[in-house]
Amino acid sequence: MAALYVSAVRTLRTRSPLFLAPRRFQSALASMKEILEGELEGIRQAGTWKTERVITSPQAASITVEGTEGNILNFCANNYLGLSSNPEVIEAGKKSLDSHGAGLSSVRFICGTQDIHRELEQKIAKFHGREDAILYISCFDANAGIFEVLLGPEDAVISDELNHASIIDGIRLCKAQRFRYKHKDMQDLESILQQTQGCRMRLVVTDGVFSMDGNVAPLRQICDLADKYNSMTFIDECHATGFLGATGRGTEEFLGVDGRCTIINSTLGKALGGAAGGYTAGPKELVTLLRQRSRPYLFSNTLPPPVVACASKVFDLLMEGEANLPKKVAENTARFRKKMVAAGFTIAGDNHPISPVMLGDARLASEMSDALLQRGIYVIGFSYPVVPKGKARIRVQISAVHTNEEIDRTVDAFIDVGKQFGVIS
C-alpha cells in the first residue's frame, strides 16, 4: 500500500500542473537571469559600466564622497546657481514642514493642492512672462504629459533629432504625425514645415540647451520659421532656466527672443534648488486642459511642500535681483573653457556651463574620471548609450559658487591626468 502511495505522489509531481508550475517558473527565472547577466557583462566589457558614487554631504561645490578622504571638488552637478544647499532655501523648506507638512498623500485634483502650489505656479508664469503654469513631479513627467493632450492625428510634431529622451518618450505617446529634423538644421526644418502645411496644428519641439553637448538651439531662426509657416514652438529649458541670460530667464533671454516660444517646459531639479519637480508654462487654455487630461499630472502625487517652498524661495531670489548669480556662472564658464582649450583639450558646446571634454573612447573617459577623483575632482565619464558611440566625454559642469582657485585646480588636475593618459602632450 505504501509503495502505491509513493508511486502516485511521484506521478503527480511529474505530471500535475500544480507541481510543474514552480519548476517552470524556476526555469523561466533562471533563463531571465542568464540573459540579463549576459547584458551586464557586455556593459562591463565595453567599459561603459556606470558606478554610483555615494556622497556623504549636502550637494555643493565641495563635497565628501564615500571611500575618499577630505573634501572633493564637485564639477558635474546641475547645481548651476549653487543653491541646492543655500541657507535661505533650506530654511524655507524647514518652515514649510511645520506649516504645510511633509506631503499631501494625494494627487492635485483630489486633495493635493495647497496655497503654496498655486503661489509657485503663479511665480513661474510671471518669471517666464506667460499666462499660466502647471507643476509636475518632474520635467520628465511634464514632457510625458503634454504632447498627448495637445496634439491629435490631424496635427504634426516636428522634433530636433537630439532632443532629450523625455521629449522622445512624450512624443511617442501622442497620435500626431511625427517628424524629426537634423540637429539644428534649419533647412531641414523648413522642408518639413513645407511638407506639413495641410495639418491642423504643428508644433516645433527643441531643447533650449542640449545637455550632452552644451550647445544652444538656434531659437531665433526656429521662431522665425514657425511664424512663417504658422506653427507653434515648444522649448525644454532644463539646462537654461535660472542661469542662462542676464537674469536667468533662459534661452529666450540669452538669444534676445523673449516671449516668442509658445510653450516652455522646465525643471525645478537643477538650477532652481535642485530638489525635484517640473512645469509647463504657456497659454492659459493649454494649462487648464493639462489639469483636466494630462495623465502624469492626474495620476502622480503632488510635489511635497518642502520642495515647493525651496523652489519658491529660489524664484524670489532671482526675481528680487540676484542677477549676479547668472553673471558669475558665465564668468566661471569662460575661465574654465579658456584654460582647458589653452592646455590642448577639445571642449564642445556654445560657451555654456556644460563643458564636455571630448575623448572619444568610453573606457578612457571612465578611467580618466576615476583618476581625477583620486586627485580630488568629482567628474563623470559619459559614453554610449547616453551619447553616440565614439563620442565619449567627461562632462564638466560649472557653478556660480566655484571659486577661481577651484577652477584653476581642476584645470591643473585635468592637465596632469590628460598627460598621464596621452590625451595631451
Short mmCIF file of C-alpha atoms in Angstrom, two decimals:
data_model
loop_
_atom_site.label_atom_id
_atom_site.label_comp_id
_atom_site.label_asym_id
_atom_site.label_seq_id
_atom_site.Cartn_x
_atom_site.Cartn_y
_atom_site.Cartn_z
CA MET A 1 0.00 0.00 0.00
CA ALA A 2 2.80 2.36 0.92
CA ALA A 3 4.52 1.62 -2.38
CA LEU A 4 1.33 2.51 -4.29
CA TYR A 5 1.09 5.83 -2.39
CA VAL A 6 4.69 6.74 -3.19
CA SER A 7 4.15 5.87 -6.84
CA ALA A 8 1.02 8.05 -7.01
CA VAL A 9 2.85 11.04 -5.49
CA ARG A 10 5.71 10.66 -7.96
CA THR A 11 3.20 10.61 -10.83
CA LEU A 12 1.58 13.82 -9.55
CA ARG A 13 4.92 15.55 -9.25
CA THR A 14 5.90 14.73 -12.80
CA ARG A 15 2.53 15.35 -14.47
CA SER A 16 0.38 17.73 -12.42
CA PRO A 17 0.44 21.45 -13.40
CA LEU A 18 0.46 22.27 -9.67
CA PHE A 19 3.83 20.60 -9.32
CA LEU A 20 5.14 21.62 -12.73
CA ALA A 21 4.40 25.35 -12.28
CA PRO A 22 7.17 26.07 -9.74
CA ARG A 23 9.65 24.11 -11.85
CA ARG A 24 8.65 26.07 -14.95
CA PHE A 25 8.87 29.33 -13.01
CA GLN A 26 12.36 28.44 -11.82
CA SER A 27 13.35 27.62 -15.37
CA ALA A 28 11.99 30.95 -16.69
CA LEU A 29 13.65 32.87 -13.85
CA ALA A 30 16.97 31.15 -14.43
CA SER A 31 16.73 31.88 -18.16
CA MET A 32 15.98 35.55 -17.49
CA LYS A 33 18.92 35.86 -15.08
CA GLU A 34 21.25 34.27 -17.63
CA ILE A 35 20.12 36.68 -20.35
CA LEU A 36 20.43 39.74 -18.10
CA GLU A 37 23.86 38.71 -16.80
CA GLY A 38 24.99 38.49 -20.41
CA GLU A 39 23.77 42.06 -20.98
CA LEU A 40 25.53 43.25 -17.81
CA GLU A 41 28.79 41.54 -18.76
CA GLY A 42 28.62 43.20 -22.16
CA ILE A 43 28.42 46.61 -20.46
CA ARG A 44 31.41 45.76 -18.26
CA GLN A 45 33.49 44.55 -21.22
CA ALA A 46 32.67 47.69 -23.22
CA GLY A 47 33.95 49.87 -20.40
CA THR A 48 30.60 51.66 -20.11
CA TRP A 49 29.66 50.38 -16.66
CA LYS A 50 28.16 53.17 -14.55
CA THR A 51 29.11 53.14 -10.88
CA GLU A 52 27.08 55.23 -8.46
CA ARG A 53 29.44 57.06 -6.15
CA VAL A 54 27.98 57.76 -2.72
CA ILE A 55 28.03 61.37 -1.49
CA THR A 56 28.01 61.80 2.29
CA SER A 57 27.42 65.56 2.43
CA PRO A 58 24.95 68.12 1.05
CA GLN A 59 25.21 68.91 -2.64
CA ALA A 60 27.70 71.76 -3.06
CA ALA A 61 30.84 72.87 -4.87
CA SER A 62 32.83 70.92 -2.28
CA ILE A 63 31.51 67.55 -1.08
CA THR A 64 32.58 64.40 0.71
CA VAL A 65 32.44 61.06 -1.07
CA GLU A 66 32.38 57.57 0.42
CA GLY A 67 35.73 55.84 0.01
CA THR A 68 37.74 59.05 -0.31
CA GLU A 69 39.42 61.32 2.20
CA GLY A 70 38.80 65.03 2.66
CA ASN A 71 36.68 67.35 0.55
CA ILE A 72 36.19 66.72 -3.16
CA LEU A 73 35.52 69.48 -5.70
CA ASN A 74 32.26 68.74 -7.49
CA PHE A 75 32.30 69.66 -11.17
CA CYS A 76 29.47 67.50 -12.51
CA ALA A 77 26.27 68.65 -10.76
CA ASN A 78 23.34 70.51 -12.30
CA ASN A 79 23.65 72.88 -9.33
CA TYR A 80 24.36 75.81 -11.66
CA LEU A 81 23.48 78.57 -9.19
CA GLY A 82 24.87 76.78 -6.15
CA LEU A 83 21.51 77.00 -4.39
CA SER A 84 21.00 73.32 -3.53
CA SER A 85 22.39 73.93 -0.05
CA ASN A 86 21.77 77.68 0.19
CA PRO A 87 20.83 78.56 3.81
CA GLU A 88 17.81 80.67 2.82
CA VAL A 89 16.50 77.93 0.56
CA ILE A 90 16.98 75.27 3.22
CA GLU A 91 15.27 77.42 5.85
CA ALA A 92 12.26 77.89 3.56
CA GLY A 93 11.96 74.12 3.26
CA LYS A 94 12.20 73.63 7.03
CA LYS A 95 9.48 76.19 7.72
CA SER A 96 7.13 74.54 5.24
CA LEU A 97 7.43 71.23 7.11
CA ASP A 98 5.86 72.94 10.13
CA SER A 99 3.31 74.98 8.20
CA HIS A 100 2.25 72.56 5.44
CA GLY A 101 3.54 69.10 6.40
CA ALA A 102 5.79 66.55 4.74
CA GLY A 103 3.44 65.58 1.91
CA LEU A 104 -0.14 65.53 0.67
CA SER A 105 -0.77 61.80 0.13
CA SER A 106 -2.84 62.74 -2.87
CA VAL A 107 -2.88 63.87 -6.47
CA ARG A 108 -3.66 67.51 -7.16
CA PHE A 109 -7.34 67.28 -8.13
CA ILE A 110 -8.41 65.21 -5.11
CA CYS A 111 -6.84 66.85 -2.06
CA GLY A 112 -3.29 67.61 -3.15
CA THR A 113 -3.36 71.32 -3.92
CA GLN A 114 -2.20 73.76 -1.23
CA ASP A 115 -1.92 77.51 -1.42
CA ILE A 116 1.85 77.23 -1.90
CA HIS A 117 1.41 75.11 -5.04
CA ARG A 118 -0.69 77.77 -6.71
CA GLU A 119 1.64 80.53 -5.49
CA LEU A 120 4.62 78.77 -7.06
CA GLU A 121 2.77 78.25 -10.34
CA GLN A 122 1.97 81.97 -10.43
CA LYS A 123 5.62 82.85 -9.77
CA ILE A 124 6.74 80.55 -12.59
CA ALA A 125 4.28 82.14 -15.02
CA LYS A 126 5.43 85.61 -14.01
CA PHE A 127 9.11 84.67 -14.25
CA HIS A 128 8.68 83.42 -17.82
CA GLY A 129 6.15 86.09 -18.83
CA ARG A 130 3.47 83.50 -19.62
CA GLU A 131 -0.25 83.37 -18.84
CA ASP A 132 -0.19 80.34 -16.55
CA ALA A 133 1.89 77.40 -15.35
CA ILE A 134 1.30 73.88 -14.04
CA LEU A 135 3.55 71.84 -11.72
CA TYR A 136 4.58 68.22 -12.23
CA ILE A 137 6.58 65.83 -10.06
CA SER A 138 9.43 66.10 -12.63
CA CYS A 139 10.10 67.66 -16.02
CA PHE A 140 10.21 64.13 -17.42
CA ASP A 141 6.54 63.92 -16.43
CA ALA A 142 5.84 67.38 -17.84
CA ASN A 143 7.27 66.25 -21.19
CA ALA A 144 5.42 62.94 -20.97
CA GLY A 145 2.13 64.69 -20.28
CA ILE A 146 1.83 67.46 -22.84
CA PHE A 147 2.01 66.11 -26.39
CA GLU A 148 -0.72 63.51 -25.98
CA VAL A 149 -3.10 66.18 -24.68
CA LEU A 150 -2.28 68.91 -27.19
CA LEU A 151 -1.88 67.01 -30.46
CA GLY A 152 -4.12 64.62 -32.37
CA PRO A 153 -3.93 62.62 -35.63
CA GLU A 154 -4.62 65.71 -37.71
CA ASP A 155 -1.62 67.54 -36.20
CA ALA A 156 2.16 67.29 -36.65
CA VAL A 157 5.02 67.40 -34.17
CA ILE A 158 8.47 68.26 -35.55
CA SER A 159 11.34 67.47 -33.21
CA ASP A 160 15.12 68.00 -33.24
CA GLU A 161 16.78 64.60 -33.60
CA LEU A 162 18.92 65.14 -30.47
CA ASN A 163 16.12 66.19 -28.12
CA HIS A 164 16.10 64.76 -24.61
CA ALA A 165 14.82 61.21 -24.01
CA SER A 166 11.81 62.54 -22.10
CA ILE A 167 10.71 64.52 -25.15
CA ILE A 168 11.14 61.47 -27.37
CA ASP A 169 9.08 59.34 -24.99
CA GLY A 170 6.40 62.01 -24.65
CA ILE A 171 6.04 62.34 -28.42
CA ARG A 172 5.68 58.56 -28.75
CA LEU A 173 2.55 58.76 -26.60
CA CYS A 174 0.72 61.19 -28.88
CA LYS A 175 -1.20 60.36 -32.06
CA ALA A 176 0.16 63.25 -34.11
CA GLN A 177 2.18 62.77 -37.28
CA ARG A 178 5.80 62.65 -36.13
CA PHE A 179 8.80 64.18 -37.89
CA ARG A 180 12.45 64.62 -36.91
CA TYR A 181 14.72 67.30 -38.35
CA LYS A 182 18.51 67.10 -38.40
CA HIS A 183 20.15 68.62 -35.35
CA LYS A 184 19.92 72.42 -35.54
CA ASP A 185 19.44 72.18 -39.33
CA MET A 186 17.07 74.98 -40.29
CA GLN A 187 16.94 73.98 -43.94
CA ASP A 188 15.69 70.53 -42.97
CA LEU A 189 13.19 72.04 -40.52
CA GLU A 190 11.81 74.34 -43.19
CA SER A 191 11.46 71.44 -45.60
CA ILE A 192 9.31 69.55 -43.09
CA LEU A 193 7.25 72.65 -42.34
CA GLN A 194 6.56 72.94 -46.07
CA GLN A 195 5.52 69.27 -46.25
CA THR A 196 3.09 69.54 -43.35
CA GLN A 197 1.12 72.67 -44.27
CA GLY A 198 -2.08 70.66 -44.52
CA CYS A 199 -2.05 69.79 -40.82
CA ARG A 200 -4.42 71.40 -38.33
CA MET A 201 -1.67 72.36 -35.85
CA ARG A 202 2.09 72.00 -35.98
CA LEU A 203 4.48 72.10 -33.05
CA VAL A 204 8.24 72.55 -33.46
CA VAL A 205 10.00 70.98 -30.47
CA THR A 206 13.53 71.66 -29.29
CA ASP A 207 15.76 71.60 -26.26
CA GLY A 208 16.93 75.11 -25.42
CA VAL A 209 20.31 73.67 -24.50
CA PHE A 210 21.31 70.14 -25.49
CA SER A 211 22.57 68.62 -22.27
CA MET A 212 25.25 66.26 -23.58
CA ASP A 213 27.00 68.80 -25.82
CA GLY A 214 26.21 72.13 -24.15
CA ASN A 215 25.14 73.68 -27.43
CA VAL A 216 22.26 76.13 -27.73
CA ALA A 217 19.32 75.79 -30.11
CA PRO A 218 19.10 78.41 -32.91
CA LEU A 219 15.93 79.71 -31.34
CA ARG A 220 15.58 82.92 -33.34
CA GLN A 221 15.64 81.02 -36.63
CA ILE A 222 13.27 78.36 -35.27
CA CYS A 223 10.78 81.02 -34.18
CA ASP A 224 11.12 82.85 -37.49
CA LEU A 225 10.31 79.66 -39.40
CA ALA A 226 7.43 78.86 -37.05
CA ASP A 227 5.97 82.32 -37.68
CA LYS A 228 6.48 81.98 -41.44
CA TYR A 229 4.60 78.68 -41.53
CA ASN A 230 2.01 79.49 -38.85
CA SER A 231 3.31 76.93 -36.38
CA MET A 232 3.85 76.80 -32.62
CA THR A 233 7.10 76.31 -30.74
CA PHE A 234 7.97 74.24 -27.67
CA ILE A 235 11.24 74.55 -25.76
CA ASP A 236 12.67 72.42 -22.97
CA GLU A 237 14.66 74.75 -20.72
CA CYS A 238 16.01 72.34 -18.10
CA HIS A 239 19.61 73.35 -18.75
CA ALA A 240 18.89 77.07 -19.11
CA THR A 241 16.28 78.22 -16.58
CA GLY A 242 17.74 80.30 -13.76
CA PHE A 243 21.21 80.93 -15.14
CA LEU A 244 21.26 81.42 -18.92
CA GLY A 245 20.69 85.03 -19.94
CA ALA A 246 21.36 88.19 -17.95
CA THR A 247 18.62 87.49 -15.38
CA GLY A 248 18.39 83.73 -15.82
CA ARG A 249 15.25 83.71 -17.96
CA GLY A 250 16.82 81.10 -20.20
CA THR A 251 17.44 80.63 -23.90
CA GLU A 252 14.91 83.24 -25.00
CA GLU A 253 16.70 85.94 -22.99
CA PHE A 254 20.16 84.62 -23.91
CA LEU A 255 19.37 84.94 -27.63
CA GLY A 256 17.17 88.05 -27.42
CA VAL A 257 13.89 86.43 -28.45
CA ASP A 258 11.92 86.96 -25.24
CA GLY A 259 8.32 85.75 -25.31
CA ARG A 260 8.42 84.12 -28.74
CA CYS A 261 8.09 80.46 -27.71
CA THR A 262 4.54 79.17 -27.35
CA ILE A 263 5.31 76.65 -24.59
CA ILE A 264 8.14 76.37 -22.06
CA ASN A 265 8.81 73.20 -20.10
CA SER A 266 11.48 73.21 -17.44
CA THR A 267 12.65 71.76 -14.14
CA LEU A 268 12.98 72.73 -10.50
CA GLY A 269 15.54 69.96 -10.04
CA LYS A 270 18.64 71.63 -11.46
CA ALA A 271 19.47 75.33 -11.00
CA LEU A 272 16.28 76.12 -9.07
CA GLY A 273 17.19 74.46 -5.79
CA GLY A 274 17.94 71.03 -7.19
CA ALA A 275 15.26 69.08 -5.32
CA ALA A 276 12.60 67.85 -7.75
CA GLY A 277 9.69 69.00 -9.86
CA GLY A 278 8.97 70.26 -13.34
CA TYR A 279 6.46 72.50 -15.03
CA THR A 280 4.79 73.71 -18.19
CA ALA A 281 4.32 77.45 -18.75
CA GLY A 282 2.26 78.80 -21.61
CA PRO A 283 -1.24 79.81 -22.76
CA LYS A 284 -3.90 79.63 -20.04
CA GLU A 285 -6.16 77.42 -22.13
CA LEU A 286 -3.39 74.85 -22.58
CA VAL A 287 -2.52 74.78 -18.88
CA THR A 288 -6.21 74.42 -17.98
CA LEU A 289 -6.58 71.48 -20.38
CA LEU A 290 -3.46 69.83 -18.94
CA ARG A 291 -5.06 69.96 -15.49
CA GLN A 292 -8.02 68.06 -16.92
CA ARG A 293 -6.27 65.49 -19.11
CA SER A 294 -2.53 65.21 -18.53
CA ARG A 295 -2.00 61.71 -17.16
CA PRO A 296 1.24 62.27 -15.21
CA TYR A 297 -0.43 65.25 -13.52
CA LEU A 298 -3.67 63.41 -12.77
CA PHE A 299 -2.11 60.15 -11.57
CA SER A 300 1.04 61.24 -9.69
CA ASN A 301 1.24 62.59 -6.17
CA THR A 302 1.66 66.31 -5.81
CA LEU A 303 5.05 67.87 -5.08
CA PRO A 304 5.89 67.75 -1.34
CA PRO A 305 5.55 71.10 0.46
CA PRO A 306 9.27 71.41 1.35
CA VAL A 307 10.20 71.01 -2.33
CA VAL A 308 7.64 73.64 -3.31
CA ALA A 309 8.85 76.05 -0.65
CA CYS A 310 12.52 75.66 -1.61
CA ALA A 311 11.80 76.29 -5.31
CA SER A 312 9.56 79.23 -4.46
CA LYS A 313 12.38 80.81 -2.46
CA VAL A 314 14.76 80.43 -5.39
CA PHE A 315 12.34 82.27 -7.67
CA ASP A 316 12.11 85.02 -5.04
CA LEU A 317 15.90 85.35 -5.03
CA LEU A 318 16.05 85.53 -8.82
CA MET A 319 13.19 87.99 -9.20
CA GLU A 320 14.47 90.17 -6.37
CA GLY A 321 17.68 90.91 -8.19
CA GLU A 322 20.13 88.04 -7.69
CA ALA A 323 21.32 88.66 -11.26
CA ASN A 324 24.91 88.35 -10.09
CA LEU A 325 24.46 84.55 -9.97
CA PRO A 326 23.86 84.09 -13.74
CA LYS A 327 26.72 86.53 -14.36
CA LYS A 328 29.04 84.55 -12.11
CA VAL A 329 28.13 81.30 -13.90
CA ALA A 330 29.07 82.92 -17.23
CA GLU A 331 32.38 84.25 -15.87
CA ASN A 332 33.35 80.89 -14.36
CA THR A 333 32.42 79.10 -17.57
CA ALA A 334 34.58 81.40 -19.68
CA ARG A 335 37.54 80.90 -17.32
CA PHE A 336 37.35 77.10 -17.39
CA ARG A 337 36.84 76.81 -21.13
CA LYS A 338 39.66 79.22 -21.99
CA LYS A 339 42.19 77.47 -19.76
CA MET A 340 41.22 73.96 -20.94
CA VAL A 341 41.46 74.88 -24.63
CA ALA A 342 44.83 76.53 -24.00
CA ALA A 343 46.00 73.27 -22.41
CA GLY A 344 45.12 71.36 -25.58
CA PHE A 345 41.75 69.81 -24.70
CA THR A 346 38.77 69.77 -27.07
CA ILE A 347 35.75 71.34 -25.35
CA ALA A 348 32.35 71.04 -27.04
CA GLY A 349 29.39 73.39 -26.71
CA ASP A 350 28.49 77.07 -27.03
CA ASN A 351 30.07 78.82 -24.03
CA HIS A 352 27.58 77.05 -21.80
CA PRO A 353 28.47 75.83 -18.27
CA ILE A 354 28.07 72.31 -19.63
CA SER A 355 31.63 71.93 -20.88
CA PRO A 356 32.19 68.44 -22.35
CA VAL A 357 35.84 67.36 -22.53
CA MET A 358 35.77 65.24 -25.68
CA LEU A 359 37.74 61.98 -25.53
CA GLY A 360 36.04 59.55 -27.94
CA ASP A 361 36.82 56.29 -26.15
CA ALA A 362 34.39 55.06 -23.47
CA ARG A 363 36.98 53.27 -21.35
CA LEU A 364 39.28 56.29 -21.48
CA ALA A 365 36.50 58.58 -20.25
CA SER A 366 35.72 56.23 -17.38
CA GLU A 367 39.33 55.70 -16.33
CA MET A 368 40.20 59.39 -16.56
CA SER A 369 37.25 60.33 -14.37
CA ASP A 370 38.40 57.78 -11.78
CA ALA A 371 41.92 59.21 -11.88
CA LEU A 372 40.56 62.73 -11.42
CA LEU A 373 38.61 61.59 -8.36
CA GLN A 374 41.89 60.42 -6.84
CA ARG A 375 43.10 63.99 -7.31
CA GLY A 376 40.06 65.41 -5.55
CA ILE A 377 37.94 66.29 -8.60
CA TYR A 378 34.49 64.73 -8.99
CA VAL A 379 33.54 64.35 -12.66
CA ILE A 380 31.85 61.55 -14.60
CA GLY A 381 32.62 59.94 -17.95
CA PHE A 382 29.69 59.73 -20.38
CA SER A 383 29.54 57.09 -23.07
CA TYR A 384 27.07 55.06 -25.15
CA PRO A 385 24.07 54.82 -24.85
CA VAL A 386 23.97 58.24 -23.14
CA VAL A 387 25.97 59.70 -26.04
CA PRO A 388 26.65 58.25 -29.52
CA LYS A 389 29.35 55.61 -29.91
CA GLY A 390 32.75 57.20 -30.46
CA LYS A 391 31.64 60.42 -28.73
CA ALA A 392 32.57 59.58 -25.14
CA ARG A 393 33.45 62.54 -22.98
CA ILE A 394 33.82 63.84 -19.46
CA ARG A 395 31.01 66.32 -18.97
CA VAL A 396 32.18 69.14 -16.72
CA GLN A 397 29.55 71.48 -15.29
CA ILE A 398 30.35 74.89 -13.86
CA SER A 399 28.56 76.54 -10.93
CA ALA A 400 28.26 80.11 -9.72
CA VAL A 401 29.78 79.08 -6.39
CA HIS A 402 33.01 77.67 -7.83
CA THR A 403 35.92 79.95 -6.98
CA ASN A 404 38.71 80.90 -9.37
CA GLU A 405 41.11 78.81 -7.29
CA GLU A 406 38.84 75.76 -7.56
CA ILE A 407 38.52 76.15 -11.33
CA ASP A 408 42.29 76.52 -11.73
CA ARG A 409 42.92 73.50 -9.51
CA THR A 410 40.53 71.44 -11.63
CA VAL A 411 42.21 72.50 -14.87
CA ASP A 412 45.61 71.57 -13.40
CA ALA A 413 44.26 68.13 -12.44
CA PHE A 414 42.92 67.64 -15.98
CA ILE A 415 46.33 68.55 -17.39
CA ASP A 416 48.11 66.04 -15.15
CA VAL A 417 45.65 63.24 -15.92
CA GLY A 418 45.46 64.17 -19.60
CA LYS A 419 49.23 63.77 -19.93
CA GLN A 420 49.12 60.51 -17.97
CA PHE A 421 46.62 59.03 -20.44
CA GLY A 422 48.21 60.57 -23.53
CA VAL A 423 45.28 62.87 -24.33
CA ILE A 424 47.51 65.97 -24.35
CA SER A 425 51.27 66.33 -24.51
#
